[in-house]
Amino acid sequence: MIRFEGVTKRYADASGTESGDGSVAVDDLTLEAPTGKITVLVGPSGCGKTTTLRMVNRMITPTSGTISIDGRDTASLDVAELRRGIGYVIQHAGLFPHRTVLDNVTTVPRLLGTDKRTARSRAMELIERVGLDPAMARRYPAQLSGGQQQRVGVARALAADPPVMLMDEPFSAVDPVVREQLQNEFLRLQSDLGKTILFVTHDIDEAVKLGDQVAVLRVGGVLAQLDSPATLLADPVDDFVAGFVGRDRGYRALSFAAAPELSLADEPTVSLGASADDVRAVGTPWVLCVGDAGEPLGWVRAAAVESEVTRTVLHRGGTVASTTGSLRALLDAALSSPSGRGVVADADGRLVGTIRAAEVIPAIEARRDAAASPTSAEEATAR
Amino acid sequence: MTWALDHIGDIMFRAGQHAWLAGLPLVLGLVIALPLGWLAARRPRLRALLLTTTGLLYTIPSLALFILLPPLLGTKILDPVNVIVAMTVYTVALLTRTVADGLFSVDGSTQQAAIAMGYGSFARFRAVDLPLAVPVIAAGLRVAAVSNVSIVSVSSLIGISQLGYFLTDGYARSFPTEVWVGIVACLLLALVFDLVIQVVSRVLTPWTRTVAA
Ligand SMILES: Nc1ncnc2c1ncn2[C@@H]1O[C@H](COP(=O)(O)OP(=O)(O)O)[C@@H](O)[C@H]1O
Ligand SMILES: [Mg+2]
């Protein structure tokens, strides 16, 4: 557990003193990042996120207040030892350009005195674990893409198996598709490793996706709200937080509500290669096509089939919801389906049935009514 | 050409002396400039002082330095140590800024990462900043090497033996061939220095030869 207690950071003003009215970057912050959980610090640029993070490993010294890790005041620890026990990942990875991927990853274990061979074999494991080809181990950072460099950054931070990780906008500099991959793999890795993570981002969607709890900071370094992502979206404390979490939050909050068991309609299906007559025999304008394992492939417009169903005539606009997914995915499947019937598959991806938006809405309303009554305020989470 | 071949032994001997007088200061100067450049890069308040002072040293005329040093060092005027010391001063003058620039050129996020991993400041200098500054420092060394080779030849005016002898002697005897031999020999020596520095720099920086992905 990382605990901030009344932590303030005032940067020196022009006269070079920290006491005068120098700018306050972090203002009387009290916060707990629980063990084994991801705590996200989010807020607009300049609100003191990086400063907060760097005070944990003492790259920045707080003006006042204390920061403790598992009850030990960080100010009382040897600074090199403290830092070697904390993984640190930053925006552009900050890899050592003069060291190979492998030697980058072994840095901290080598500093801690692990022998080269042990450090290297563990590093190879980690390189694979973060999703890199082992052949990359001998490359230099300049030979990797931004996303690959970021993976190496994560592997390097994990190399000495530190209980605590500090991550400063680690995925901000990569393109959206790679970012999403990195986020998903990060969550998978964290579910295995259970590190105590303080994660900084300016992107509220990332915060809500990754955080077990999210701390919203406002400019001036004041903590505006600390809550679970679901609560943050459902109940922002003030206009600033409401504005920051953004539009569509009613809809986005459904991400955190598990899909209830709803009765699904049986959906007649055709296979690839079905003739135009077979398709028209179903009798509806849109017909669902499934693969050999029963996995939904896409909708076919009956009138558009000339001789038989091929992959090129499949309409792919519809999303597929999972029975183990969220209410948001369920509603989205219905809204995005050209037939108006949302496709639902089981955990293995096999078609279970379809559902209409009008059938999902009552489930959403029932959930809200339940949350409003004090006896069942427990929130179901989809993660 | 025949003159050069007839005097090849003498030329090689003086080239050796020249290489020693220009090369040893290059090494000594680098050793001194490294900590100075490091201080200049790390201490904003010392930076201006260090860079201005060392920069001014380079403006002292070499002949003046060759003549001023003996009383300061207690050496004889003909002692090659004077030249070694003077050339070291010039090398420090050129390299202090280069070393500081090289250390500055290291990417900020790389440095932050090194600090966050618990490198102490000396370990970080040795393991991260210095290796990454090698290309910049090598570029500065090449300039210093050429500068040293050319300045050393001036010392023949105070009677120190090296390739500059052919310039003064050829001039005194109105014998252009000898002057040309001296010039070409200096050029070749400068080229050799340049080549050695480039090769060493390449060996030390394998990562700079990789193609970006
Ligand atoms: N070294 C510094 N000296 C003076 N002010 C600083 C320094 N670092 C950051 N600041 C100021 O502190 C505030 C918070 O900065 P930072 O923690 O980097 O914000 P964020 O990471 O949220 O963008 C900003 O107003 C910034 O200008
Ligand atoms: Mg920042």
XYZ file of C-alpha atoms and ligand atoms in Angstrom:
624
model
C 0.000 0.000 0.000
C 1.223 3.464 -0.917
C -0.082 6.142 1.402
C 0.105 9.911 0.863
C -0.561 11.919 3.979
C -1.063 15.666 3.595
C 1.508 15.793 0.810
C 2.204 19.219 -0.671
C 4.716 20.168 -3.327
C 5.453 23.811 -3.881
C 7.946 24.520 -6.666
C 10.439 27.275 -6.065
C 9.284 30.603 -7.444
C 11.578 32.959 -9.322
C 13.329 33.980 -6.106
C 14.377 30.353 -5.619
C 12.580 29.620 -2.377
C 9.968 26.972 -1.779
C 8.281 28.875 0.999
C 7.068 32.076 -0.681
C 4.154 31.921 -3.057
C 5.893 29.580 -5.475
C 3.470 27.546 -7.578
C 1.744 24.719 -5.772
C 1.877 21.570 -7.909
C 0.329 19.197 -5.371
C -1.867 20.518 -2.605
C -2.338 18.640 0.671
C -2.895 15.289 -0.989
C -4.101 12.410 1.133
C -4.584 9.203 -0.783
C -4.165 5.466 -0.442
C -3.178 3.167 -3.267
C -4.189 -0.276 -2.003
C -1.894 -3.277 -2.322
C -2.356 -5.304 -5.472
C -4.640 -2.750 -7.102
C -4.334 -0.190 -9.867
C -4.891 3.354 -8.686
C -5.130 5.805 -11.572
C -4.313 9.482 -11.206
C -6.104 11.417 -13.900
C -6.513 15.092 -14.613
C -5.766 17.821 -17.119
C -2.191 18.630 -18.095
C -0.270 20.428 -15.360
C -2.449 19.246 -12.480
C 0.477 17.628 -10.688
C 0.190 13.974 -11.700
C 3.836 13.505 -12.613
C 4.929 15.414 -9.534
C 2.786 13.156 -7.346
C 4.252 10.032 -8.930
C 7.847 11.176 -8.658
C 7.504 12.003 -5.009
C 6.948 8.298 -4.360
C 10.426 7.300 -5.540
C 11.852 10.575 -4.276
C 12.863 11.935 -7.645
C 11.015 14.947 -6.237
C 11.044 15.817 -2.548
C 7.709 16.833 -1.044
C 7.584 20.270 0.556
C 5.531 18.788 3.382
C 3.648 15.640 4.264
C 4.722 12.004 4.246
C 4.557 9.165 1.778
C 4.797 5.640 3.066
C 4.949 2.273 1.370
C 3.572 -0.589 3.447
C 3.798 1.608 6.525
C 7.415 2.627 6.026
C 8.090 6.311 5.507
C 9.915 6.558 2.183
C 11.973 9.486 3.481
C 13.619 7.139 5.975
C 14.773 4.612 3.364
C 17.992 4.531 1.373
C 17.097 6.256 -1.854
C 18.820 3.819 -4.239
C 17.283 0.864 -2.426
C 13.861 2.515 -2.479
C 14.088 3.105 -6.228
C 15.287 -0.374 -7.048
C 12.202 -1.699 -5.291
C 9.868 0.382 -7.446
C 9.248 -0.260 -11.137
C 9.021 2.928 -13.179
C 7.566 3.185 -16.664
C 7.370 6.468 -18.596
C 5.834 7.838 -21.751
C 8.595 7.300 -24.273
C 9.823 4.214 -22.411
C 13.147 5.935 -21.681
C 15.056 2.842 -22.761
C 18.833 2.966 -22.812
C 19.610 3.391 -26.525
C 23.095 1.914 -26.092
C 21.911 -1.334 -24.584
C 20.160 -4.222 -26.242
C 16.620 -5.056 -25.215
C 17.974 -7.880 -23.066
C 20.496 -5.650 -21.311
C 17.866 -2.981 -20.781
C 15.656 -5.500 -19.027
C 18.461 -6.825 -16.815
C 19.442 -3.354 -15.592
C 17.886 -3.358 -12.129
C 18.618 -7.019 -11.291
C 22.260 -6.340 -12.243
C 22.292 -3.239 -10.030
C 20.919 -5.404 -7.244
C 23.768 -7.862 -7.736
C 21.970 -10.716 -9.495
C 24.470 -12.669 -11.566
C 24.365 -12.099 -15.275
C 23.110 -15.532 -16.274
C 20.198 -15.575 -13.818
C 19.271 -12.022 -14.726
C 19.301 -12.843 -18.419
C 17.199 -15.966 -18.211
C 14.613 -14.145 -16.148
C 14.707 -11.241 -18.583
C 14.029 -13.606 -21.497
C 10.935 -14.889 -19.687
C 9.703 -11.365 -19.141
C 10.351 -10.337 -22.726
C 8.074 -13.137 -23.862
C 5.586 -12.409 -21.155
C 5.043 -8.837 -22.315
C 4.344 -10.172 -25.789
C 7.652 -9.682 -27.576
C 9.346 -12.115 -29.899
C 12.436 -13.527 -28.087
C 14.444 -12.682 -31.219
C 13.980 -9.009 -30.299
C 16.132 -9.489 -27.218
C 19.314 -8.772 -29.128
C 18.034 -5.660 -30.844
C 18.706 -2.100 -29.832
C 15.738 0.121 -28.866
C 16.037 2.160 -32.074
C 15.172 -1.015 -33.972
C 11.786 -1.354 -32.256
C 8.426 0.322 -32.872
C 7.007 2.632 -30.231
C 4.658 -0.066 -28.974
C 7.466 -2.612 -28.740
C 9.655 -0.134 -26.871
C 6.841 0.417 -24.416
C 6.599 -3.348 -23.826
C 10.328 -3.441 -23.128
C 9.813 -0.550 -20.714
C 7.240 -2.616 -18.843
C 9.478 -5.713 -18.858
C 12.378 -3.650 -17.553
C 10.257 -2.221 -14.744
C 9.128 -5.724 -13.769
C 12.571 -7.330 -13.954
C 13.433 -7.158 -10.283
C 9.869 -8.149 -9.366
C 9.159 -4.929 -7.434
C 5.940 -4.917 -5.386
C 5.213 -1.345 -6.479
C 5.007 0.135 -9.980
C 4.789 3.772 -10.999
C 3.571 4.350 -14.541
C 3.528 7.838 -16.069
C 1.381 7.947 -19.215
C 3.045 4.752 -20.463
C 0.655 4.251 -23.367
C 0.044 7.864 -24.403
C 2.605 8.055 -27.180
C 1.428 5.078 -29.234
C -1.372 4.955 -31.765
C -4.894 4.076 -30.578
C -4.915 0.509 -31.879
C -1.600 -0.387 -30.260
C -2.639 1.491 -27.127
C -5.706 -0.676 -26.766
C -3.605 -3.840 -27.172
C -1.105 -2.636 -24.608
C -3.889 -1.760 -22.173
C -5.508 -5.155 -22.513
C -2.234 -6.997 -22.075
C -1.376 -4.793 -19.150
C -4.633 -5.763 -17.435
C -3.975 -9.445 -18.155
C -0.442 -9.163 -16.766
C -1.682 -7.343 -13.673
C -4.305 -10.006 -13.009
C -1.404 -12.508 -12.790
C 1.053 -10.311 -10.928
C -1.121 -8.237 -8.584
C 1.315 -5.340 -8.247
C 0.499 -2.187 -6.331
C 0.289 0.281 -9.182
C 0.053 4.035 -9.353
C -0.840 4.874 -12.947
C -0.908 8.372 -14.395
C -2.893 9.403 -17.470
C -4.667 12.456 -18.825
C -7.113 10.210 -20.678
C -10.283 9.590 -18.684
C -11.241 6.607 -20.847
C -7.939 4.944 -20.061
C -8.392 5.785 -16.376
C -11.851 4.245 -16.281
C -10.704 1.190 -18.199
C -7.609 0.391 -16.146
C -8.295 1.703 -12.678
C -9.568 -0.272 -9.720
C -9.942 3.203 -8.310
C -9.519 6.556 -10.004
C -8.294 9.768 -8.436
C -9.290 12.891 -10.380
C -6.982 15.845 -9.782
C -7.704 19.418 -10.699
C -5.152 22.069 -11.634
C -3.357 23.209 -8.531
C -2.902 19.614 -7.459
C -6.119 19.261 -5.488
C -7.781 15.860 -5.287
C -11.287 16.343 -6.672
C -12.661 12.816 -6.348
C -11.423 9.342 -5.507
C -13.789 6.533 -6.425
C -14.285 3.368 -8.398
C -14.674 4.009 -12.133
C -18.367 3.103 -11.989
C -19.078 5.542 -9.179
C -17.022 8.231 -10.866
C -19.149 7.990 -13.996
C -22.421 7.613 -12.146
C -21.855 10.243 -9.504
C -19.260 12.948 -10.217
C -18.895 15.192 -7.155
C -18.882 18.517 -8.974
C -18.987 20.275 -12.322
C -15.253 19.949 -12.841
C -15.309 16.166 -12.474
C -18.534 15.910 -14.459
C -16.970 17.927 -17.274
C -13.791 15.937 -17.097
C -15.349 12.495 -17.218
C -17.076 13.791 -20.313
C -20.168 13.095 -22.336
C -21.911 9.735 -22.803
C -21.091 8.854 -19.228
C -24.517 7.337 -18.678
C -23.794 4.990 -21.526
C -20.140 4.440 -20.613
C -21.100 3.582 -17.036
C -22.881 0.514 -18.395
C -19.394 -0.943 -18.991
C -19.288 -1.664 -15.290
C -22.644 -3.421 -15.118
C -22.557 -7.132 -15.851
C -25.057 -8.274 -18.457
C -27.996 -9.821 -16.612
C -29.487 -13.072 -17.766
C -32.111 -12.042 -20.240
C -34.209 -14.343 -22.343
C -32.738 -14.314 -25.807
C -34.599 -14.942 -29.039
C -33.607 -17.968 -31.109
C -32.094 -16.732 -34.333
C -32.388 -18.735 -37.531
C -28.994 -18.931 -39.229
C -27.371 -19.867 -42.521
C -23.818 -21.009 -43.253
C -21.297 -19.723 -45.741
C -22.152 -21.164 -49.148
C -25.910 -21.257 -48.464
C -27.897 -20.617 -51.662
C -29.945 -17.491 -52.294
C -33.100 -19.585 -51.975
C -32.047 -20.907 -48.541
C -31.474 -17.340 -47.377
C -34.803 -16.059 -48.682
C -36.588 -19.051 -47.178
C -35.789 -17.685 -43.698
C -38.250 -14.916 -44.455
C -36.540 -11.946 -42.821
C -34.736 -9.119 -44.639
C -31.521 -9.715 -42.649
C -30.254 -13.240 -41.933
C -27.419 -14.167 -39.578
C -24.570 -16.227 -40.989
C -22.546 -18.461 -38.632
C -19.309 -20.429 -39.060
C -18.688 -24.147 -38.567
C -18.207 -23.789 -34.799
C -21.427 -21.798 -34.499
C -19.609 -18.473 -34.244
C -21.481 -15.473 -35.667
C -19.809 -14.192 -38.842
C -22.102 -11.364 -39.899
C -25.508 -10.407 -41.228
C -26.607 -11.037 -44.819
C -29.218 -8.923 -46.576
C -31.423 -11.539 -48.214
C -32.170 -9.352 -51.250
C -28.450 -8.831 -51.881
C -27.516 -12.516 -52.261
C -27.165 -13.386 -55.936
C -26.159 -17.070 -55.997
C -24.785 -18.001 -52.584
C -23.552 -16.517 -49.295
C -19.905 -15.517 -49.501
C -17.738 -13.606 -47.058
C -17.885 -10.512 -49.242
C -21.647 -10.084 -48.847
C -21.454 -10.229 -45.041
C -22.328 -7.008 -43.211
C -19.816 -6.572 -40.430
C -21.133 -3.450 -38.709
C -22.776 -5.320 -35.858
C -20.872 -5.940 -32.626
C -21.192 -9.228 -30.755
C -21.999 -9.158 -27.044
C -20.894 -11.876 -24.677
C -23.130 -13.458 -22.055
C -20.267 -12.784 -19.627
C -19.828 -9.185 -20.835
C -21.321 -5.873 -19.787
C -24.706 -4.239 -20.274
C -22.958 -1.706 -22.470
C -21.786 -4.412 -24.859
C -25.269 -5.904 -24.904
C -26.930 -2.602 -25.718
C -24.272 -1.807 -28.290
C -24.792 -5.138 -30.024
C -28.477 -4.318 -30.427
C -27.859 -0.722 -31.529
C -25.190 -1.637 -34.060
C -27.028 -4.543 -35.638
C -28.478 -3.811 -39.097
C -31.417 -6.063 -38.241
C -32.002 -4.412 -34.872
C -31.351 -7.787 -33.242
C -28.175 -7.771 -31.159
C -26.048 -10.892 -31.479
C -25.088 -12.581 -28.205
C -22.431 -15.290 -27.963
C -21.209 -17.398 -25.060
C -17.745 -17.198 -23.549
C -16.415 -19.494 -26.277
C -17.803 -17.245 -29.002
C -20.698 -19.486 -30.087
C -24.032 -17.887 -30.938
C -26.584 -18.079 -28.139
C -29.350 -15.870 -29.475
C -30.302 -12.255 -30.192
C -31.842 -9.419 -28.249
C -33.440 -6.080 -29.168
C -32.522 -2.720 -27.649
C -36.061 -2.397 -26.302
C -35.444 -5.568 -24.288
C -32.130 -4.332 -22.887
C -33.509 -0.972 -21.689
C -35.786 -2.493 -18.999
C -32.752 -4.346 -17.605
C -30.879 -1.027 -17.386
C -33.810 0.636 -15.665
C -34.261 -2.255 -13.259
C -30.612 -1.941 -12.332
C -30.943 1.763 -11.646
C -34.020 1.238 -9.520
C -32.184 -1.421 -7.553
C -29.206 0.882 -7.016
C -31.528 3.642 -5.807
C -33.022 1.455 -3.086
C -30.661 1.424 -0.100
C -30.829 -2.348 0.500
C -29.170 -3.381 -2.722
C -26.721 -0.621 -3.459
C -24.033 -3.202 -4.209
C -22.738 -2.713 -7.666
C -22.123 -5.529 -10.038
C -18.914 -5.001 -11.912
C -18.172 -6.448 -15.255
C -14.457 -6.725 -14.745
C 59.511 13.333 -54.201
C 63.089 12.121 -54.311
C 63.915 14.585 -51.528
C 61.181 13.024 -49.403
C 62.454 9.492 -50.133
C 66.036 10.490 -49.337
C 64.930 11.883 -45.987
C 62.289 9.270 -45.158
C 64.053 8.213 -41.966
C 64.166 11.774 -40.655
C 60.554 12.399 -41.692
C 59.314 9.282 -39.913
C 61.313 10.129 -36.800
C 59.919 13.659 -36.599
C 56.423 12.357 -37.418
C 56.737 10.087 -34.394
C 57.729 13.044 -32.229
C 54.879 15.071 -33.665
C 52.356 12.288 -32.992
C 53.560 12.042 -29.403
C 53.421 15.824 -28.830
C 49.920 16.064 -30.312
C 48.513 12.686 -29.192
C 49.495 12.477 -25.528
C 47.839 15.875 -24.789
C 44.716 14.603 -26.518
C 44.455 11.780 -23.992
C 45.454 13.932 -21.005
C 43.092 16.695 -22.108
C 40.185 14.261 -22.423
C 40.848 12.868 -18.953
C 40.758 16.397 -17.512
C 37.828 17.595 -19.649
C 35.566 14.686 -18.618
C 35.100 15.776 -14.984
C 35.051 19.452 -15.978
C 32.409 18.833 -18.656
C 30.441 16.718 -16.205
C 30.462 19.569 -13.679
C 29.488 22.049 -16.379
C 26.590 19.836 -17.438
C 25.325 19.242 -13.910
C 25.909 22.541 -12.121
C 24.145 25.418 -13.847
C 26.005 27.945 -11.724
C 29.440 26.533 -12.581
C 28.584 26.077 -16.244
C 29.100 29.648 -17.462
C 32.291 30.021 -15.433
C 33.813 26.755 -16.649
C 32.881 27.138 -20.285
C 33.996 30.765 -20.500
C 37.303 30.124 -18.737
C 38.201 27.057 -20.765
C 37.018 28.793 -23.939
C 39.323 31.759 -23.242
C 42.322 29.437 -22.815
C 42.070 28.569 -26.485
C 42.572 32.214 -27.444
C 46.073 32.380 -25.904
C 48.536 32.350 -28.824
C 50.521 29.136 -28.841
C 53.896 30.808 -29.138
C 53.113 32.920 -26.064
C 52.153 29.789 -24.146
C 55.331 27.921 -25.201
C 57.376 30.840 -23.884
C 55.314 31.560 -20.742
C 55.186 27.977 -19.493
C 58.887 27.332 -18.684
C 59.083 29.913 -15.885
C 55.706 28.729 -14.575
C 56.637 25.037 -14.655
C 60.324 25.493 -13.892
C 61.262 23.711 -17.103
C 63.872 24.571 -19.713
C 62.656 26.334 -22.835
C 63.629 23.349 -24.980
C 61.826 20.826 -22.781
C 59.053 19.069 -24.802
C 57.025 18.996 -21.561
C 56.171 22.643 -22.288
C 54.541 21.608 -25.547
C 52.736 18.691 -23.923
C 51.309 20.973 -21.227
C 50.366 23.699 -23.701
C 48.639 21.236 -26.015
C 46.817 19.717 -23.047
C 45.536 23.185 -22.172
C 44.200 23.626 -25.713
C 42.618 20.191 -25.684
C 40.872 20.927 -22.380
C 39.745 24.258 -23.829
C 38.084 22.494 -26.766
C 36.796 19.377 -25.040
C 35.185 20.746 -21.879
C 32.359 22.244 -23.908
C 32.162 19.140 -26.073
C 31.852 16.829 -23.085
C 29.171 19.089 -21.579
C 27.330 19.146 -24.919
C 27.623 15.371 -25.195
C 26.163 14.868 -21.737
C 23.389 17.362 -22.529
C 22.578 15.443 -25.683
C 21.456 12.420 -23.662
C 17.681 12.148 -23.882
C 15.872 13.424 -20.795
C 13.631 10.407 -20.455
C 16.667 8.102 -20.594
C 18.222 10.018 -17.728
C 14.990 10.022 -15.747
C 14.737 6.275 -16.217
C 18.303 5.798 -15.008
C 17.648 7.879 -11.900
C 14.411 6.037 -11.218
C 16.230 2.704 -11.412
C 18.476 3.734 -8.575
C 21.704 4.636 -10.353
C 23.871 6.907 -8.211
C 25.203 9.958 -10.004
C 28.653 8.538 -10.710
C 27.324 5.155 -11.792
C 24.873 6.899 -14.070
C 27.644 8.965 -15.628
C 29.756 5.885 -16.266
C 27.039 3.476 -17.368
C 24.560 5.707 -19.184
C 25.545 9.317 -19.867
C 29.157 8.794 -20.888
C 28.579 5.947 -23.366
C 25.732 7.895 -24.944
C 27.904 11.006 -25.211
C 30.649 9.137 -27.105
C 29.566 10.238 -30.602
C 29.555 13.923 -29.623
C 32.810 13.638 -27.677
C 34.452 11.811 -30.581
C 33.436 14.613 -32.937
C 35.072 17.104 -30.569
C 38.169 14.925 -30.289
C 38.547 14.951 -34.065
C 38.561 18.747 -34.081
C 41.021 18.812 -31.172
C 43.278 16.280 -32.898
C 43.546 18.326 -36.084
C 44.022 21.491 -34.056
C 46.777 19.847 -31.982
C 48.632 18.547 -35.024
C 48.650 22.000 -36.548
C 49.568 23.911 -33.378
C 52.376 21.521 -32.454
C 54.209 22.497 -35.663
C 54.530 26.046 -34.315
C 56.835 24.759 -31.579
C 59.668 24.435 -34.080
C 60.018 28.210 -33.667
C 61.334 27.519 -30.146
C 63.398 24.596 -31.387
C 61.236 21.572 -30.446
C 61.773 18.764 -32.935
C 58.735 17.581 -34.904
C 57.329 17.892 -38.448
C 57.147 21.705 -38.150
C 60.932 21.658 -38.495
C 60.547 21.087 -42.251
C 58.410 24.210 -42.519
C 60.826 26.522 -40.709
C 63.921 24.900 -42.202
C 62.507 24.866 -45.765
C 61.459 28.491 -45.383
C 64.873 29.549 -44.048
C 66.615 27.754 -46.926
C 64.049 28.990 -49.506
C 63.464 25.353 -50.397
C 59.707 24.909 -51.156
C 59.947 21.107 -51.604
C 60.833 20.691 -47.945
C 57.977 22.990 -46.896
C 55.557 20.914 -48.969
C 56.834 17.689 -47.475
C 56.234 19.172 -44.012
C 52.683 20.204 -44.919
C 51.774 16.861 -46.478
C 53.266 14.947 -43.559
C 51.196 17.041 -41.113
C 48.068 16.403 -43.175
C 48.679 12.669 -43.247
C 49.289 12.602 -39.511
C 46.048 14.500 -38.900
C 44.253 11.992 -41.120
C 45.677 9.086 -39.138
C 44.471 10.648 -35.876
C 41.064 11.243 -37.393
C 40.816 7.664 -38.576
C 41.870 6.190 -35.230
C 39.306 8.300 -33.368
C 36.560 7.312 -35.799
C 37.373 3.617 -35.512
C 37.488 3.706 -31.709
C 34.212 5.648 -31.619
C 32.530 3.115 -33.888
C 33.713 0.211 -31.788
C 32.370 1.928 -28.669
C 28.953 2.712 -30.185
C 27.566 -0.361 -31.932
C 24.009 0.869 -31.354
C 24.443 3.860 -33.641
C 24.822 1.616 -36.657
C 21.415 0.002 -36.371
C 18.677 0.873 -38.794
C 15.661 2.445 -37.133
C 12.548 0.280 -37.295
N 10.718 21.496 -11.979
C 9.656 22.323 -11.908
N 9.814 23.611 -11.516
C 8.745 24.444 -11.431
N 7.489 24.083 -11.706
C 7.261 22.828 -12.109
C 8.335 21.871 -12.235
N 7.817 20.685 -12.651
C 6.494 20.909 -12.782
N 6.153 22.166 -12.462
C 4.800 22.744 -12.459
O 4.005 21.996 -11.575
C 2.728 21.756 -12.112
C 2.449 20.265 -12.186
O 3.323 19.652 -13.124
P 3.252 18.094 -13.435
O 3.322 17.336 -12.166
O 4.299 17.795 -14.443
O 1.813 17.977 -14.083
P 1.152 16.812 -14.972
O 2.061 15.615 -14.940
O -0.153 16.568 -14.333
O 1.004 17.381 -16.338
C 2.707 22.446 -13.457
O 2.091 23.693 -13.304
C 4.144 22.606 -13.813
O 4.338 23.751 -14.588
Mg 2.983 14.586 -16.576
